[in-house]
Coordinates of C-alpha atoms in Angstrom, one line a residue:
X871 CA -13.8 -51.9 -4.9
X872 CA -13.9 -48.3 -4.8
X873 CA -15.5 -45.8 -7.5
X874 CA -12.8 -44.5 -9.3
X875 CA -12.3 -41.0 -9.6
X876 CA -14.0 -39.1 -12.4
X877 CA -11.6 -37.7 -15.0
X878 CA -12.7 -34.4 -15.2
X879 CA -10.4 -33.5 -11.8
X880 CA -7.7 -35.7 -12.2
X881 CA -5.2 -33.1 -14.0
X882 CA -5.7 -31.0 -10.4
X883 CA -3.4 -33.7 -9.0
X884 CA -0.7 -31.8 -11.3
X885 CA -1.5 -28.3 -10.0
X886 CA -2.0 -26.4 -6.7
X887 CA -4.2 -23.8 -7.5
X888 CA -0.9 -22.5 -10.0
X889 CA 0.5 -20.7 -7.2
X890 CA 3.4 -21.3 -4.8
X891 CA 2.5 -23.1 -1.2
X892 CA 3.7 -20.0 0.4
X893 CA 1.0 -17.5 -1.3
X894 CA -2.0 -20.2 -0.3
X895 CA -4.7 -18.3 1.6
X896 CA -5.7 -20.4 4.4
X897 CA -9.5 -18.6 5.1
X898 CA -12.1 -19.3 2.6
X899 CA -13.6 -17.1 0.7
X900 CA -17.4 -17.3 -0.1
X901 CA -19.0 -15.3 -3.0
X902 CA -22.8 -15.0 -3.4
X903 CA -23.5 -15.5 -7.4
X904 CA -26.4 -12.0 -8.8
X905 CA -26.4 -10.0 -11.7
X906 CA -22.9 -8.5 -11.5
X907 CA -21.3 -11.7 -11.6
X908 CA -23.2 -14.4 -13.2
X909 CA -22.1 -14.9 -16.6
X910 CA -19.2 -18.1 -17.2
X911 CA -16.7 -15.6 -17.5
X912 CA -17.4 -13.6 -14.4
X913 CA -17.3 -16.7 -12.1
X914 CA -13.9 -17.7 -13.8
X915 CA -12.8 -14.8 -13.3
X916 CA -13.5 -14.8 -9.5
X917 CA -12.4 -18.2 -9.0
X918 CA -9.0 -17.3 -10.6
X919 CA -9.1 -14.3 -8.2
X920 CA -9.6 -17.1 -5.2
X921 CA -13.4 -17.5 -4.3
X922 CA -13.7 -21.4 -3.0
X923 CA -17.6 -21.2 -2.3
X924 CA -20.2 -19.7 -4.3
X925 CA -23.5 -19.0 -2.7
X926 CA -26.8 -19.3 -4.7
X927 CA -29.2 -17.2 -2.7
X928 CA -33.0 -18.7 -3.3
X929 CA -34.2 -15.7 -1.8
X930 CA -33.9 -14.0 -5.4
X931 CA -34.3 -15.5 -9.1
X932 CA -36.0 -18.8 -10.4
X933 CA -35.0 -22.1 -9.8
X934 CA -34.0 -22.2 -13.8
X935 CA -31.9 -19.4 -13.4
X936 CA -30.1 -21.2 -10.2
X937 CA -29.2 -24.1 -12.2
X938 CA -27.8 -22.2 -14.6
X939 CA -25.4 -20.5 -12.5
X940 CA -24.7 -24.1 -11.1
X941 CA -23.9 -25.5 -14.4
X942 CA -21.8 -22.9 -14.8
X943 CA -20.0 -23.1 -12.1
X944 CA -19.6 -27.1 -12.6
X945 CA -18.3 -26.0 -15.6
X946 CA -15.4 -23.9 -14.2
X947 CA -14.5 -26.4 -12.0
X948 CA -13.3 -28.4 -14.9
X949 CA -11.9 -26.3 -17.3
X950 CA -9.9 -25.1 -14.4
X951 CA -9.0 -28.4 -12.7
X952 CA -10.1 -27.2 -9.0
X953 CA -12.8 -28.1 -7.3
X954 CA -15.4 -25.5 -6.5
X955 CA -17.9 -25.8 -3.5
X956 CA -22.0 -24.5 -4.4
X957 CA -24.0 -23.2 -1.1
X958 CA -27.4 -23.3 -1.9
X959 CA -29.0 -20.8 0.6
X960 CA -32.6 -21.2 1.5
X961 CA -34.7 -17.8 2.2
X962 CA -36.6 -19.8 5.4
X963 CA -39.4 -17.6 7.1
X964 CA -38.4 -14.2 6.4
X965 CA -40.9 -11.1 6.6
X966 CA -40.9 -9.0 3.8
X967 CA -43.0 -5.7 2.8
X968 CA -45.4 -6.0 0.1
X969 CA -45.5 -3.5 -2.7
X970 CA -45.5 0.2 -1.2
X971 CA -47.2 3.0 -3.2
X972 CA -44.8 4.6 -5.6
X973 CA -42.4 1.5 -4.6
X974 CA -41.1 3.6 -1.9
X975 CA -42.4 5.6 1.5
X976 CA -40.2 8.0 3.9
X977 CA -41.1 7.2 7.3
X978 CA -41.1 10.4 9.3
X979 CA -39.5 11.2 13.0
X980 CA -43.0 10.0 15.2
X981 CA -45.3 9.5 12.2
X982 CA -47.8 6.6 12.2
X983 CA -47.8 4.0 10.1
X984 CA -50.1 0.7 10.1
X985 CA -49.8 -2.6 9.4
X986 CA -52.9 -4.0 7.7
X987 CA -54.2 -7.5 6.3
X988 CA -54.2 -8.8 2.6
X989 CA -51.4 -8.5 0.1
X990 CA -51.8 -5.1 -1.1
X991 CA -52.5 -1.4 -0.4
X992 CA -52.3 1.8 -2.2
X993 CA -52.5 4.0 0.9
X994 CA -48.5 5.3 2.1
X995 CA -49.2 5.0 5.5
X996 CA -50.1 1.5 5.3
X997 CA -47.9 -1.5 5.0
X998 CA -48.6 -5.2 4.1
X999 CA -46.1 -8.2 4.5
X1000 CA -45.4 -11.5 3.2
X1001 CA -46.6 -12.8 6.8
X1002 CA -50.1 -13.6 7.1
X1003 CA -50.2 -13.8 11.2
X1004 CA -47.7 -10.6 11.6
X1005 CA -51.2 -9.2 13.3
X1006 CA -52.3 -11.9 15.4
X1007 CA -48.6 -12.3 16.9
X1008 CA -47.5 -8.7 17.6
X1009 CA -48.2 -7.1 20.9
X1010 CA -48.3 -3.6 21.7
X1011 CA -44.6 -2.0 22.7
X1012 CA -43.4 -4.5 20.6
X1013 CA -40.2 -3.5 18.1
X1014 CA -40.7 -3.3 14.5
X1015 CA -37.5 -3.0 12.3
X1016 CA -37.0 -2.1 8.6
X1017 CA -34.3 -2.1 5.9
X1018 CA -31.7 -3.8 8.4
X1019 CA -32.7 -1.9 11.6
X1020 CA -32.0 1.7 10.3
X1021 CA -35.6 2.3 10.0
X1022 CA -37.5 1.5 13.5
X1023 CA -41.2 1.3 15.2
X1024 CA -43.3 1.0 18.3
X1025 CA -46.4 -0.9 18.2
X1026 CA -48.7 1.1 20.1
X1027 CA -52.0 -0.1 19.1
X1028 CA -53.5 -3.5 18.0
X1029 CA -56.6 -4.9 16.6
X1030 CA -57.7 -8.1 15.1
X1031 CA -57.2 -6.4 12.0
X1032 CA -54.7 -3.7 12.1
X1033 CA -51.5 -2.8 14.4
X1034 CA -50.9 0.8 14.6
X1035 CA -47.1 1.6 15.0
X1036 CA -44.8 4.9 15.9
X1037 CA -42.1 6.1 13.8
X1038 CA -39.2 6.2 16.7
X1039 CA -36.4 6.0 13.9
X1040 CA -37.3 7.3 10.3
X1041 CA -36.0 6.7 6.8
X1042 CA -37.3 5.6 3.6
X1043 CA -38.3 2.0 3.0
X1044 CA -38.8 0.5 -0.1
X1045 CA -41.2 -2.3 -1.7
X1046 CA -40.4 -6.2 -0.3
X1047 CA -37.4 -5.2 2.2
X1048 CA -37.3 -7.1 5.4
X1049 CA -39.2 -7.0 8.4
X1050 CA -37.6 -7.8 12.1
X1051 CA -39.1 -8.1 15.0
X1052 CA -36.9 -8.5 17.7
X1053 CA -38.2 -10.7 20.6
X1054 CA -41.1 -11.5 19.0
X1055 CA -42.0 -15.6 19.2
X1056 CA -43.0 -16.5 15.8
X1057 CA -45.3 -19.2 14.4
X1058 CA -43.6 -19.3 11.1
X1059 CA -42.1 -22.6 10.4
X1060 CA -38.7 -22.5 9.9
X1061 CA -39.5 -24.0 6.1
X1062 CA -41.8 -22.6 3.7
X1063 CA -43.2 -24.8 1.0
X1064 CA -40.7 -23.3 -1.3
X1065 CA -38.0 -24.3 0.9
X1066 CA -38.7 -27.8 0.9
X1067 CA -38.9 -27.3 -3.0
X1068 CA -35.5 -25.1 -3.2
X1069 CA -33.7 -28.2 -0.9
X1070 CA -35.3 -30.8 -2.5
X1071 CA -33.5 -29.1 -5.8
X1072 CA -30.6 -28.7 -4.4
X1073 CA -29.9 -32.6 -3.4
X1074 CA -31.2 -33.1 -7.1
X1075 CA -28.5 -30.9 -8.3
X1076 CA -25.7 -32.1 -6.0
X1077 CA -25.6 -29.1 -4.1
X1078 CA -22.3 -29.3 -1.3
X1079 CA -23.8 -26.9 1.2
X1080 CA -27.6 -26.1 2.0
X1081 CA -28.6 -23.3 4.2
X1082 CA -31.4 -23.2 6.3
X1083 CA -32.4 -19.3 7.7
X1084 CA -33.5 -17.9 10.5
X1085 CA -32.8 -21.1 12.9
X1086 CA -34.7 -21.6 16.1
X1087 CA -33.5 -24.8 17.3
X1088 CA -31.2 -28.2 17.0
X1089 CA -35.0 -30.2 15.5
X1090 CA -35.0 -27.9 12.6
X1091 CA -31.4 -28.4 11.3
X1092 CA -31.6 -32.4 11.5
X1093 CA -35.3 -32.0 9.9
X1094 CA -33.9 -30.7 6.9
X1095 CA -30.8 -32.7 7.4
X1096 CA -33.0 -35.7 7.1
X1097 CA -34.9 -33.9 3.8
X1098 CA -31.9 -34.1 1.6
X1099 CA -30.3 -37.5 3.2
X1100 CA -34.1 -39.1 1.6
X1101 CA -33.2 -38.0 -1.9
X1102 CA -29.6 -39.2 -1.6
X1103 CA -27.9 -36.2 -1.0
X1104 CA -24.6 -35.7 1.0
X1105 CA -24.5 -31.8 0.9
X1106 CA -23.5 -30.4 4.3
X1107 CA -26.4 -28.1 6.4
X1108 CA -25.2 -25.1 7.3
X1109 CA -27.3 -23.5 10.6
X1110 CA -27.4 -19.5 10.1
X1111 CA -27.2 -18.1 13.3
X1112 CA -29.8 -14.7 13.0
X1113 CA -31.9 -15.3 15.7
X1114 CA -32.4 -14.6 19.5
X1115 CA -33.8 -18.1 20.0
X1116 CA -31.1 -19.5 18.4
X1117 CA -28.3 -17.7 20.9
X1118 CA -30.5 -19.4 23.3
X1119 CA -30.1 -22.8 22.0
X1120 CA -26.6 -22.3 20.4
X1121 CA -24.7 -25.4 21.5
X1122 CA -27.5 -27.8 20.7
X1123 CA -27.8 -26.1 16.9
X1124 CA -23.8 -26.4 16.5
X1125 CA -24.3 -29.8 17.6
X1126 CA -26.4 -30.9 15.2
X1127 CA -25.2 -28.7 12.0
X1128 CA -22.3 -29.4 9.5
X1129 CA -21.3 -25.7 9.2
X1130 CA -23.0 -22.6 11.0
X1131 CA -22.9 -18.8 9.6
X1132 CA -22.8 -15.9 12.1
X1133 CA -25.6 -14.3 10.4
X1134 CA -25.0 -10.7 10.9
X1135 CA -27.5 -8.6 8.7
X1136 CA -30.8 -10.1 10.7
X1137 CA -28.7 -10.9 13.9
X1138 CA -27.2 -7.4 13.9
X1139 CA -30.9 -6.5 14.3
X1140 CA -32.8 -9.1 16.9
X1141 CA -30.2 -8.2 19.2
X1142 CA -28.6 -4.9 20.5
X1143 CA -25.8 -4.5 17.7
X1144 CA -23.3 -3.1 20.8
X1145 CA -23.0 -6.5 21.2
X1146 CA -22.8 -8.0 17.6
X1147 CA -18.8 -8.3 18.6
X1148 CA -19.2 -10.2 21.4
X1149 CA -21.9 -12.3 20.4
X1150 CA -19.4 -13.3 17.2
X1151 CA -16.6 -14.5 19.4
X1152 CA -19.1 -16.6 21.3
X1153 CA -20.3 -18.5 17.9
X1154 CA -17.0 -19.1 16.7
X1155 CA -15.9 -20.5 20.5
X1156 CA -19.0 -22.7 20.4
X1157 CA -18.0 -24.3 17.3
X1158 CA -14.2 -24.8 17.4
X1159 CA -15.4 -26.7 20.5
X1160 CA -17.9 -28.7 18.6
X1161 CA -15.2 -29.0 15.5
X1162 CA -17.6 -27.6 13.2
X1163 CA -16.7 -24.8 10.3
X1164 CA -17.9 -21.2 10.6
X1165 CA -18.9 -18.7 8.0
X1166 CA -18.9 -15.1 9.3
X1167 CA -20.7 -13.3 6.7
X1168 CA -22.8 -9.9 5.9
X1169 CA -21.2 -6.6 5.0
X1170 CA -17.7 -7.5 5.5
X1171 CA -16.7 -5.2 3.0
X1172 CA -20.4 -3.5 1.7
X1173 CA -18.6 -0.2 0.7
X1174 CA -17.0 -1.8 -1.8
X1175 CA -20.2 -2.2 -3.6
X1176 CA -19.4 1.2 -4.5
X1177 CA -16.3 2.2 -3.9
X1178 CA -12.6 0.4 -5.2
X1179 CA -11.1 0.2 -1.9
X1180 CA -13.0 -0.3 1.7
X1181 CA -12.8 1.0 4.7
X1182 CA -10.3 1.1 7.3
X1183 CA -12.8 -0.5 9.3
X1184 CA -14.4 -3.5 7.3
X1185 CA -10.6 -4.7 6.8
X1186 CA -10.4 -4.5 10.4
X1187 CA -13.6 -6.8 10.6
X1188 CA -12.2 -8.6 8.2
X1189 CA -8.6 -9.5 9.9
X1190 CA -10.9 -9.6 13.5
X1191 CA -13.0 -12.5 12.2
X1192 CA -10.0 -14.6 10.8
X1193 CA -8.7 -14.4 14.5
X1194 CA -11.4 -15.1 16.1
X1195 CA -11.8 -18.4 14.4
X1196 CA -13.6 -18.2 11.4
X1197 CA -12.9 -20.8 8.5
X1198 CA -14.3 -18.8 5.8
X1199 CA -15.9 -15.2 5.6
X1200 CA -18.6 -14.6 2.8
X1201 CA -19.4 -11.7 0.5
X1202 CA -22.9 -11.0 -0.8
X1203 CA -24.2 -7.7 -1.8
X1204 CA -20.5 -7.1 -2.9
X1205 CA -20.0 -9.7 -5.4
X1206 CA -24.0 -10.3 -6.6
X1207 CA -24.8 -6.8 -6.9
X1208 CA -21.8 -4.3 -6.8
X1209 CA -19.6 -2.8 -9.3
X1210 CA -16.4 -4.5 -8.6
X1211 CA -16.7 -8.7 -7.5
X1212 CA -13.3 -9.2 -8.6
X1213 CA -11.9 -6.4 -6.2
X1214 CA -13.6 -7.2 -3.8
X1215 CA -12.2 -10.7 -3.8
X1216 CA -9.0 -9.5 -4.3
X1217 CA -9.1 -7.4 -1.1
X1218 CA -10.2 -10.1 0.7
X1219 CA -7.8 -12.7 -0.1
X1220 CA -5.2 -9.6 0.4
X1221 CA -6.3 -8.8 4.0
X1222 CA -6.6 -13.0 4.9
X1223 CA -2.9 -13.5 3.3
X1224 CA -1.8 -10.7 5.7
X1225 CA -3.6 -11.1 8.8
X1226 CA -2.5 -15.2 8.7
X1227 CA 1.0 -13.8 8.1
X1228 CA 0.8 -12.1 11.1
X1229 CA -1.2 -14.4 13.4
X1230 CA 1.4 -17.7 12.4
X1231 CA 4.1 -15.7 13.0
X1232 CA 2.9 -14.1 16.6
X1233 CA 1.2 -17.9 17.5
X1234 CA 4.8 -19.3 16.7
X1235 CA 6.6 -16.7 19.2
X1236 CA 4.3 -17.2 21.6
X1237 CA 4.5 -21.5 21.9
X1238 CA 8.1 -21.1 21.1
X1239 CA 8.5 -18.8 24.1
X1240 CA 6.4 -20.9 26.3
X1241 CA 8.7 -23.9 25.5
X1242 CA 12.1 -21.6 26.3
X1243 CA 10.2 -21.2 29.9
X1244 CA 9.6 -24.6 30.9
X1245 CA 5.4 -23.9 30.4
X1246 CA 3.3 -25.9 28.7
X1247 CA 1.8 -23.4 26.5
X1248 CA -2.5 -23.2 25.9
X1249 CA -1.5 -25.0 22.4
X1250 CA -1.2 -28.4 21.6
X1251 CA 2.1 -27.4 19.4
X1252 CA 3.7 -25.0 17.0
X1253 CA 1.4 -26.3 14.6
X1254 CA -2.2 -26.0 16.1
X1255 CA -2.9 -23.1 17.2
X1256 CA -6.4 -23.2 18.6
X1257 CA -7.1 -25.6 21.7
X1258 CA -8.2 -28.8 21.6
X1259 CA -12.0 -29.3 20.5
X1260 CA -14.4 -30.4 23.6
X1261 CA -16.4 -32.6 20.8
X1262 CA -15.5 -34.4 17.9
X1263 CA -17.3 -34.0 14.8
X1264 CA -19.7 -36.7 13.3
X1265 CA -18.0 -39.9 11.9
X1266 CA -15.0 -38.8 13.2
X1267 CA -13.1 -41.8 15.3
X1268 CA -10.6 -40.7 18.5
X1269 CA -7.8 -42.6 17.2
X1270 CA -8.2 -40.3 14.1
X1271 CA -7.8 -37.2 16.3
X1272 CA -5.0 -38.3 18.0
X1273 CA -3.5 -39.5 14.6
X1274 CA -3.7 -36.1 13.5
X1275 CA -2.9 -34.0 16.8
X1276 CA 0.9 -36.2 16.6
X1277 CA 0.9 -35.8 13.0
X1278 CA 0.8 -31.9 13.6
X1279 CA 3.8 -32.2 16.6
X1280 CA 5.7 -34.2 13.9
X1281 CA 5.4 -31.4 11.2
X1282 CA 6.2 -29.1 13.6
X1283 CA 9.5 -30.4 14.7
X1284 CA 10.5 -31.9 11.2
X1285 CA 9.7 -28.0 9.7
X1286 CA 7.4 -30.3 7.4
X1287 CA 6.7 -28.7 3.7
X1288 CA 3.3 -30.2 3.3
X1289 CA 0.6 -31.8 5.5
X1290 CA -1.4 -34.1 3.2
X1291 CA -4.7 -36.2 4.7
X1292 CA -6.0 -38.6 2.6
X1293 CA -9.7 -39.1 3.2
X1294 CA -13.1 -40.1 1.3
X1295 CA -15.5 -38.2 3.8
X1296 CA -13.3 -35.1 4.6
X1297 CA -13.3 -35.3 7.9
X1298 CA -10.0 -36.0 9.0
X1299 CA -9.4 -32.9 7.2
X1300 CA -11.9 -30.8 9.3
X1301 CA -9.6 -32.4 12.3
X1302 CA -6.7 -31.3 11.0
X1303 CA -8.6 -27.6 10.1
X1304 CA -9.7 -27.2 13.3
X1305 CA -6.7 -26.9 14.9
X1306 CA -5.1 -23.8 12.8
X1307 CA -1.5 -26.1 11.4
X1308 CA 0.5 -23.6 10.1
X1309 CA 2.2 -26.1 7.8
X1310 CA 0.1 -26.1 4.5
X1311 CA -2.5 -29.4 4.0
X1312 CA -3.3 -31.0 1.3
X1313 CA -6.6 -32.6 1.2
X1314 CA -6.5 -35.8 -1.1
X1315 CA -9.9 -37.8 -2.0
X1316 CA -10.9 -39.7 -5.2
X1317 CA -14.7 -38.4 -4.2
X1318 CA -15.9 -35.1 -6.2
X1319 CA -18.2 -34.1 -3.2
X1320 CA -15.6 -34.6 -0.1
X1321 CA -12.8 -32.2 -2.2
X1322 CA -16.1 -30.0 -3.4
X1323 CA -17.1 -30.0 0.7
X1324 CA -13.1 -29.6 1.3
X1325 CA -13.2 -26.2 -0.3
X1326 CA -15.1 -24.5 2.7
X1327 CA -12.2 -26.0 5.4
X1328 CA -9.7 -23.2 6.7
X1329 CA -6.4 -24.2 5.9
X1330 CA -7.0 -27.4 3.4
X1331 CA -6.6 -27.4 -0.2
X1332 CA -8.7 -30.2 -1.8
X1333 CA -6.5 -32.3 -4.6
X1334 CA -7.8 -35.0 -6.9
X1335 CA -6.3 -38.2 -7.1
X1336 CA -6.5 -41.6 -8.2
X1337 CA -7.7 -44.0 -6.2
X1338 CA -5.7 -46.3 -4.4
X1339 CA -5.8 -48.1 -1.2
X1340 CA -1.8 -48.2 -1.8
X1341 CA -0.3 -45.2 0.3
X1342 CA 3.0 -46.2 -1.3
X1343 CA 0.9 -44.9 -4.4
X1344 CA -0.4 -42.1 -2.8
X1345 CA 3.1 -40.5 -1.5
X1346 CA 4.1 -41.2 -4.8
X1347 CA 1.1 -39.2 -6.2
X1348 CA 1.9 -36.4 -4.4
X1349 CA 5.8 -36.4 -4.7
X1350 CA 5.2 -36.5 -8.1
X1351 CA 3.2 -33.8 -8.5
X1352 CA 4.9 -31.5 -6.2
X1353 CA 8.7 -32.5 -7.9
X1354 CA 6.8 -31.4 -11.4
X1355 CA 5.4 -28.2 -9.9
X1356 CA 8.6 -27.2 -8.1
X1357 CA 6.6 -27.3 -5.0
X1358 CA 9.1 -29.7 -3.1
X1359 CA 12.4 -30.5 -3.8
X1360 CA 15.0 -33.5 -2.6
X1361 CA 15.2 -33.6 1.2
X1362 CA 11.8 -32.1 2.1
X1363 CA 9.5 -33.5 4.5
X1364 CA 6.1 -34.7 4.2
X1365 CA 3.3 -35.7 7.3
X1366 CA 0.7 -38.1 5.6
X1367 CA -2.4 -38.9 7.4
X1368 CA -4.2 -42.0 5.6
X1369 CA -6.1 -45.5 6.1
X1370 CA -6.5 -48.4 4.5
X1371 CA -9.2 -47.2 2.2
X1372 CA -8.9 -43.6 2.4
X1373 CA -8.7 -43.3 6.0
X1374 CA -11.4 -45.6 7.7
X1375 CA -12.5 -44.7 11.2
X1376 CA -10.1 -45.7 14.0
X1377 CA -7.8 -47.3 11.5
X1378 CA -5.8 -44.0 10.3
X1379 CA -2.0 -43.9 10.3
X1380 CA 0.4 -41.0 10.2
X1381 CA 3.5 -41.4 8.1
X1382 CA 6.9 -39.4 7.5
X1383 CA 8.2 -39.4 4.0
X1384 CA 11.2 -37.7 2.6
X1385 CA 11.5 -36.4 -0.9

């Protein structure tokens, strides 16, 4: 017998987010939690405003002060009725400066500065870092980057205890900022002893997503994949894409992931940004043909830190990512540190409900045009409009697919009102996310975690309900609610995708019901 569903989300089966199906956002929004936001009321507020995903970033603040903000957020959830999805994003083996003299140095146009061991120094023209072998594993004409790649060096000189470095791009640089070294081959592993204690936390805490930094290859996702599945955790791993080495081994990484992040703050800087664009589109590709979620994420809209309104050309970036494929894009400085998260939130969800507008209605021309010409168009249908994945994701059975990929056709030519998959893993509903369906989907599970995990998926909103292995019960669930709501009304149509059981492998079925 199945675990019935905890009450604490069953009123969501009565609400959709309290807004019509028309004004849903389809692309995710991810908010990193930091001082400027952390209080209940802040992450209400931001939730109300339409974050899905909020980001706990180990990298700064205690592990007390993380489950804090977790409880809080747990705690929105249910006064709120909608599930919430918690990233918990580990630091991994990042270099950082130690403390500079004054807490700041200005690195001047061909001045020299050295790298040194030990943990401290009170001489400006000499830097330690967090990483003990930076010495050993540097080579002379070697690139050393600072504060993101604005400030730059040239190793020109090493000993076994010192590397002696040129100023080729100056700027000041401040106490524990980051250190790149682009092409260098670390040693680092890619999990620190406080990694393994941050993850180890987050299965404890029933984290949904966990993060692993600065990914090398496919072995490190699964190792920490096989971490949190030891201490009974389910979260997702999300592979962040901010390496060379991991370009190099791209599809293997996808492969074995949940979810991946385009990393673009430390990626922007281990590769020639010219090519940040490119190198984008290539992740996203990779993954919609490995049917895996992507996260584009870093400075999407940083001005706004500052500043009420961005600029012309983050909401550009913005509308350019949701096009390119991304399921969700993710604010951090913005929201943990800046002066206005719930603007920011608001301009995102503003430039997603536009750009989506747009793209449904151009994707729609196109097919329908392709049809009036006798072509089979590069979609599958009106309704999915991104091709076919090359791979299905883990646990998910073919007959599923197909269940889904004729479920989508029927929507389309029934001009379907809702698209509902009932599931207990959530990932039929990555299926049906994948493919872009322009008809809204509902994502139905009696589990806390699959319609937590559901809020990350482009395009699906997660919705509690009671369990039943009845789908007479379930259409009846959902015609209910969305009679109530004024969401549908006599006549409409709705695509169900369900199982016996919630949707059990190869045993899915579709079904038409009219209101």
């Amino acid at each position: 017998m199945q675990k019935p569903y905890s009450p604490r989300l069953q009123p969501a089966i009565v609400q959709l987010l309290g807004e019509p199906i028309a004004q849903i956002v389809r692309t995710k929004i991810v908010a990193t939690i930091g001082p400027a936001c952390r209080e209940e009321s802040d992450l209400r507020g931001l939730v109300e405003t339409g974050v899905d995903v909020f980001r706990l970033n180990m990298a700064h603040g205690s592990v007390s002060e993380h489950q804090e903000s977790l409880d809080r957020i747990r705690r929105v959830s249910n006064a709120l009725a909608r599930p919430v999805g918690v990233l918990v994003d580990l630091a991994g083996p990042k270099i950082r400066l130690g403390e500079l003299p004054n807490g700041a140095v200005e690195c001047r146009m061909g001045g020299e500065i050295r790298f040194i061991r030990g943990t401290q120094t009170d001489r400006p023209e000499e830097f330690v870092t967090s990483y003990s072998a930076l010495i050993d594993e540097l080579s002379v004409g070697d690139s050393v980057m600072l504060v993101d790649g604005t400030v730059s060096l040239v190793v020109e000189e090493r000993t076994a205890d010192w590397a002696r470095c040129r100023v080729v791009q100056p700027g000041l640089v401040r106490s524990r900022q980051g250190v790149n070294l682009p092409g260098v081959k670390l040693s680092a592993a890619a999990m620190s002893q406080a990694d393994w204690q941050h993850a180890e936390w987050a299965a404890s805490a029933g984290a949904d997503f966990v993060s692993l930094s600065f990914v090398r290859s496919a072995v490190e996702v699964k190792l920490l994949k096989e971490l949190l599945r030891t201490r009974g955790s389910l979260a997702r791993v999300v592979a962040k894409i901010e390496k060379r080495e991991a370009l190099d081994n791209l599809e293997d990484i996808v492969e074995a992931a949940d979810v991946v992040m385009v990393a673009r703050g430390d990626l922007g800087v281990e590769i020639d940004v010219a090519s940040m664009p490119m190198v984008q589109k290539r992740i996203i590709r990779v993954c919609q043909r490995y049917q895996k979620p992507v996260i584009v994420a870093t400075q999407m809209l940083d001005s706004m830190q500052h500043s009420r309104r961005p600029t012309r050309a983050e909401t550009t970036d913005v509308a350019n990512a949701i096009l390119d494929g991304a399921d969700a894009c993710m604010l951090s400085g913005e929201t943990a540190i800046g002066k206005h998260p719930r603007l920011v939130v608001e301009m995102m969800r503003r430039i997603a409900s536009a750009t989506e507008e747009q793209y449904v209605e151009d994707r729609t021309a196109y097919v329908n045009n392709q049809l009036s010409q006798g072509r089979t168009p590069s979609t599958h249908s009106v309704q999915d409009f991104l091709p076919a994945p090359d791979f299905l994701v883990e646990g998910l059975h073919p007959i599923t697919q197909a269940v889904v990929d004729g479920a989508s056709r029927i929507a389309a030519d029934l001009n379907a009102k809702l698209f509902v998959v009932a599931s207990r893993s959530g990932v039929t509903a990555i299926a049906r996310s994948k493919r872009r369906g322009a008809v809204p989907t509902i994502g139905i599970s009696d589990n806390p975690a699959t319609l937590q995990q559901m809020t990350l998926y482009w395009g699906v909103t997660p919705l509690a309900a009671v369990a039943s292995t009845d789908i007479n019960g379930l259409l009846e669930q959902v015609t209910a609610w969305g009679l109530r709501e004024g969401k549908l009304a006599r006549g409409d149509w709705i695509l169900l995708v369900a199982g016996i059981g919630f949707g059990t492998g190869g045993h899915n079925m579709a079904l038409v019901h009219e209101v």
